[in-house]
Amino acid sequence: MRWLLPLALLAAGAARAQDPGERDFQRCISCHSVADPLEEGLPGPGLRGVFGRRAASQQGFAYSEPLRRSGLVWDRTTLDRFLADPEALVPGTLMGLPPLRDAALRQRIIDYLARQG
Ligand code: HEC
């Protein structure tokens, strides 16, 4: 039975590599990090632990006035609306991401973010 553990590890590794949310998140990594500690010097705030967090609350990041005043808390609904059209939910936001029209894609990214801390 000694082969069981390596096999389980292999399966876990494969599952991680195939995480569709992680793959979809690649379109965000030019601006955002989910690393721990956060990667510095990116144009967007860190998204580790963003789930359940008040909008514009990462210490030290220079958010736009509209996002700081938005009063939003990031959950499934608000994240979905933001990714579907950042400018529509928060007019004047600095996040220059074109609307993500694919609802399934948004869900995969949101699920992925929910798993990051
Ligand atoms: C071109 C750079 C860029 C890309 C690409 C980008 N973002 Fe952003 N994002 C930003 C900036 C800048 C802000 C801060 C907006 C503000 O202050 O108005 C932001 C803010 C956010 C916030 C709010 C964070 C907080 O602390 O309140 C979330 C959530 C977010 N982005 C998710 C995403 C996701 C998911 C993707 C990929 C689908 C993505 N972003 C792609 C630049 C980007």
GROMACS .gro file of C-alpha atoms and ligand atoms in nm:
model
  160
    1MET     CA    1   0.000   0.000   0.000
    2ARG     CA    2   0.304   0.227  -0.003
    3TRP     CA    3   0.213   0.350  -0.349
    4LEU     CA    4  -0.111   0.501  -0.220
    5LEU     CA    5   0.036   0.820  -0.082
    6PRO     CA    6   0.242   0.917  -0.389
    7LEU     CA    7  -0.064   0.842  -0.599
    8ALA     CA    8  -0.280   1.070  -0.385
    9LEU     CA    9  -0.019   1.347  -0.406
   10LEU     CA   10  -0.002   1.306  -0.779
   11ALA     CA   11  -0.379   1.333  -0.807
   12ALA     CA   12  -0.380   1.645  -0.588
   13GLY     CA   13  -0.107   1.802  -0.803
   14ALA     CA   14  -0.297   1.728  -1.120
   15ALA     CA   15  -0.616   1.874  -0.974
   16ARG     CA   16  -0.430   2.193  -0.888
   17ALA     CA   17  -0.273   2.226  -1.231
   18GLN     CA   18  -0.613   2.185  -1.391
   19ASP     CA   19  -0.795   2.433  -1.165
   20PRO     CA   20  -0.993   2.619  -1.431
   21GLY     CA   21  -1.033   2.921  -1.205
   22GLU     CA   22  -0.658   2.954  -1.173
   23ARG     CA   23  -0.624   2.936  -1.549
   24ASP     CA   24  -0.895   3.201  -1.595
   25PHE     CA   25  -0.731   3.420  -1.332
   26GLN     CA   26  -0.431   3.452  -1.565
   27ARG     CA   27  -0.610   3.743  -1.728
   28CYS     CA   28  -0.591   3.930  -1.398
   29ILE     CA   29  -0.230   3.865  -1.296
   30SER     CA   30  -0.077   4.149  -1.492
   31CYS     CA   31  -0.243   4.371  -1.230
   32HIS     CA   32  -0.331   4.150  -0.931
   33SER     CA   33  -0.160   3.901  -0.704
   34VAL     CA   34  -0.307   3.639  -0.472
   35ALA     CA   35   0.037   3.540  -0.343
   36ASP     CA   36   0.124   3.537   0.024
   37PRO     CA   37   0.299   3.771   0.085
   38LEU     CA   38   0.147   3.982  -0.189
   39GLU     CA   39   0.357   4.062  -0.488
   40GLU     CA   40   0.442   4.432  -0.473
   41GLY     CA   41   0.451   4.691  -0.745
   42LEU     CA   42   0.151   4.566  -0.940
   43PRO     CA   43  -0.098   4.824  -1.072
   44GLY     CA   44  -0.391   4.663  -0.887
   45PRO     CA   45  -0.454   4.578  -0.518
   46GLY     CA   46  -0.381   4.231  -0.383
   47LEU     CA   47  -0.676   3.994  -0.404
   48ARG     CA   48  -0.575   3.743  -0.140
   49GLY     CA   49  -0.864   3.733   0.108
   50VAL     CA   50  -1.069   3.975  -0.101
   51PHE     CA   51  -1.378   3.763  -0.041
   52GLY     CA   52  -1.589   3.916   0.235
   53ARG     CA   53  -1.365   4.222   0.249
   54ARG     CA   54  -1.489   4.579   0.220
   55ALA     CA   55  -1.401   4.736  -0.116
   56ALA     CA   56  -1.086   4.946  -0.121
   57SER     CA   57  -0.957   4.819   0.212
   58GLN     CA   58  -0.610   4.688   0.131
   59GLN     CA   59  -0.367   4.891   0.339
   60GLY     CA   60  -0.136   5.113   0.138
   61PHE     CA   61  -0.304   5.080  -0.200
   62ALA     CA   62  -0.403   5.408  -0.369
   63TYR     CA   63  -0.762   5.331  -0.463
   64SER     CA   64  -0.982   5.560  -0.667
   65GLU     CA   65  -1.222   5.788  -0.484
   66PRO     CA   66  -1.528   5.618  -0.640
   67LEU     CA   67  -1.424   5.272  -0.519
   68ARG     CA   68  -1.343   5.403  -0.172
   69ARG     CA   69  -1.686   5.565  -0.152
   70SER     CA   70  -1.870   5.269  -0.303
   71GLY     CA   71  -1.958   5.107   0.031
   72LEU     CA   72  -1.934   4.768  -0.140
   73VAL     CA   73  -1.843   4.443   0.032
   74TRP     CA   74  -1.700   4.179  -0.201
   75ASP     CA   75  -1.921   3.873  -0.213
   76ARG     CA   76  -2.048   3.658  -0.500
   77THR     CA   77  -2.304   3.913  -0.612
   78THR     CA   78  -2.089   4.225  -0.598
   79LEU     CA   79  -1.786   4.052  -0.754
   80ASP     CA   80  -2.003   3.918  -1.032
   81ARG     CA   81  -2.144   4.262  -1.107
   82PHE     CA   82  -1.801   4.426  -1.089
   83LEU     CA   83  -1.639   4.176  -1.327
   84ALA     CA   84  -1.937   4.188  -1.561
   85ASP     CA   85  -1.883   4.562  -1.599
   86PRO     CA   86  -1.648   4.744  -1.358
   87GLU     CA   87  -1.738   5.088  -1.489
   88ALA     CA   88  -2.113   5.026  -1.461
   89LEU     CA   89  -2.096   4.920  -1.095
   90VAL     CA   90  -1.833   5.177  -0.991
   91PRO     CA   91  -1.831   5.467  -1.237
   92GLY     CA   92  -1.484   5.619  -1.244
   93THR     CA   93  -1.302   5.310  -1.113
   94LEU     CA   94  -0.936   5.278  -1.203
   95MET     CA   95  -0.982   4.915  -1.302
   96GLY     CA   96  -0.957   4.923  -1.678
   97LEU     CA   97  -1.087   4.573  -1.740
   98PRO     CA   98  -1.323   4.531  -2.032
   99PRO     CA   99  -1.656   4.375  -1.924
  100LEU     CA  100  -1.642   3.997  -1.885
  101ARG     CA  101  -1.965   3.893  -2.056
  102ASP     CA  102  -1.925   3.519  -1.994
  103ALA     CA  103  -2.112   3.439  -1.668
  104ALA     CA  104  -1.952   3.094  -1.634
  105LEU     CA  105  -1.606   3.248  -1.667
  106ARG     CA  106  -1.691   3.503  -1.398
  107GLN     CA  107  -1.813   3.224  -1.167
  108ARG     CA  108  -1.491   3.026  -1.211
  109ILE     CA  109  -1.283   3.333  -1.127
  110ILE     CA  110  -1.505   3.412  -0.825
  111ASP     CA  111  -1.479   3.051  -0.699
  112TYR     CA  112  -1.104   3.075  -0.736
  113LEU     CA  113  -1.090   3.403  -0.541
  114ALA     CA  114  -1.312   3.252  -0.269
  115ARG     CA  115  -1.048   2.984  -0.217
  116GLN     CA  116  -0.761   3.235  -0.178
  117GLY     CA  117  -0.741   3.295   0.194
  118HEC     C1  118  -0.517   4.656  -1.616
  118HEC     C2  119  -0.507   4.621  -1.476
  118HEC     C3  120  -0.617   4.535  -1.415
  118HEC     C4  121  -0.664   4.413  -1.461
  118HEC     C5  122  -0.622   4.337  -1.585
  118HEC     C6  123  -0.758   4.369  -1.362
  118HEC     N1  124  -0.770   4.461  -1.261
  118HEC    FE1  125  -0.885   4.443  -1.094
  118HEC     N2  126  -0.826   4.631  -1.033
  118HEC     C7  127  -0.734   4.709  -1.098
  118HEC     C8  128  -0.721   4.835  -1.029
  118HEC     C9  129  -0.628   4.951  -1.067
  118HEC    C10  130  -0.810   4.829  -0.919
  118HEC    C11  131  -0.841   4.940  -0.819
  118HEC    C12  132  -0.963   5.012  -0.874
  118HEC    C13  133  -0.998   5.144  -0.810
  118HEC     O1  134  -0.930   5.189  -0.716
  118HEC     O2  135  -1.098   5.203  -0.855
  118HEC    C14  136  -0.873   4.697  -0.924
  118HEC    C15  137  -0.965   4.650  -0.830
  118HEC    C16  138  -1.015   4.522  -0.827
  118HEC    C17  139  -1.098   4.469  -0.723
  118HEC    C18  140  -1.141   4.541  -0.596
  118HEC    C19  141  -1.034   4.511  -0.489
  118HEC    C20  142  -1.052   4.585  -0.356
  118HEC     O3  143  -0.957   4.577  -0.275
  118HEC     O4  144  -1.153   4.649  -0.335
  118HEC    C21  145  -1.128   4.341  -0.757
  118HEC    C22  146  -1.213   4.242  -0.677
  118HEC    C23  147  -1.063   4.315  -0.883
  118HEC     N3  148  -0.995   4.426  -0.922
  118HEC    C24  149  -1.068   4.193  -0.950
  118HEC    C25  150  -1.010   4.169  -1.074
  118HEC    C26  151  -1.018   4.043  -1.144
  118HEC    C27  152  -1.086   3.919  -1.091
  118HEC    C28  153  -0.953   4.061  -1.264
  118HEC    C29  154  -0.938   3.960  -1.377
  118HEC    C30  155  -1.062   3.911  -1.435
  118HEC    C31  156  -0.902   4.196  -1.266
  118HEC     N4  157  -0.938   4.258  -1.149
  118HEC    C32  158  -0.827   4.249  -1.369
  118HEC    C33  159  -0.664   4.677  -1.213
  118HEC    C34  160  -0.685   4.564  -1.290
   0.00000   0.00000   0.00000
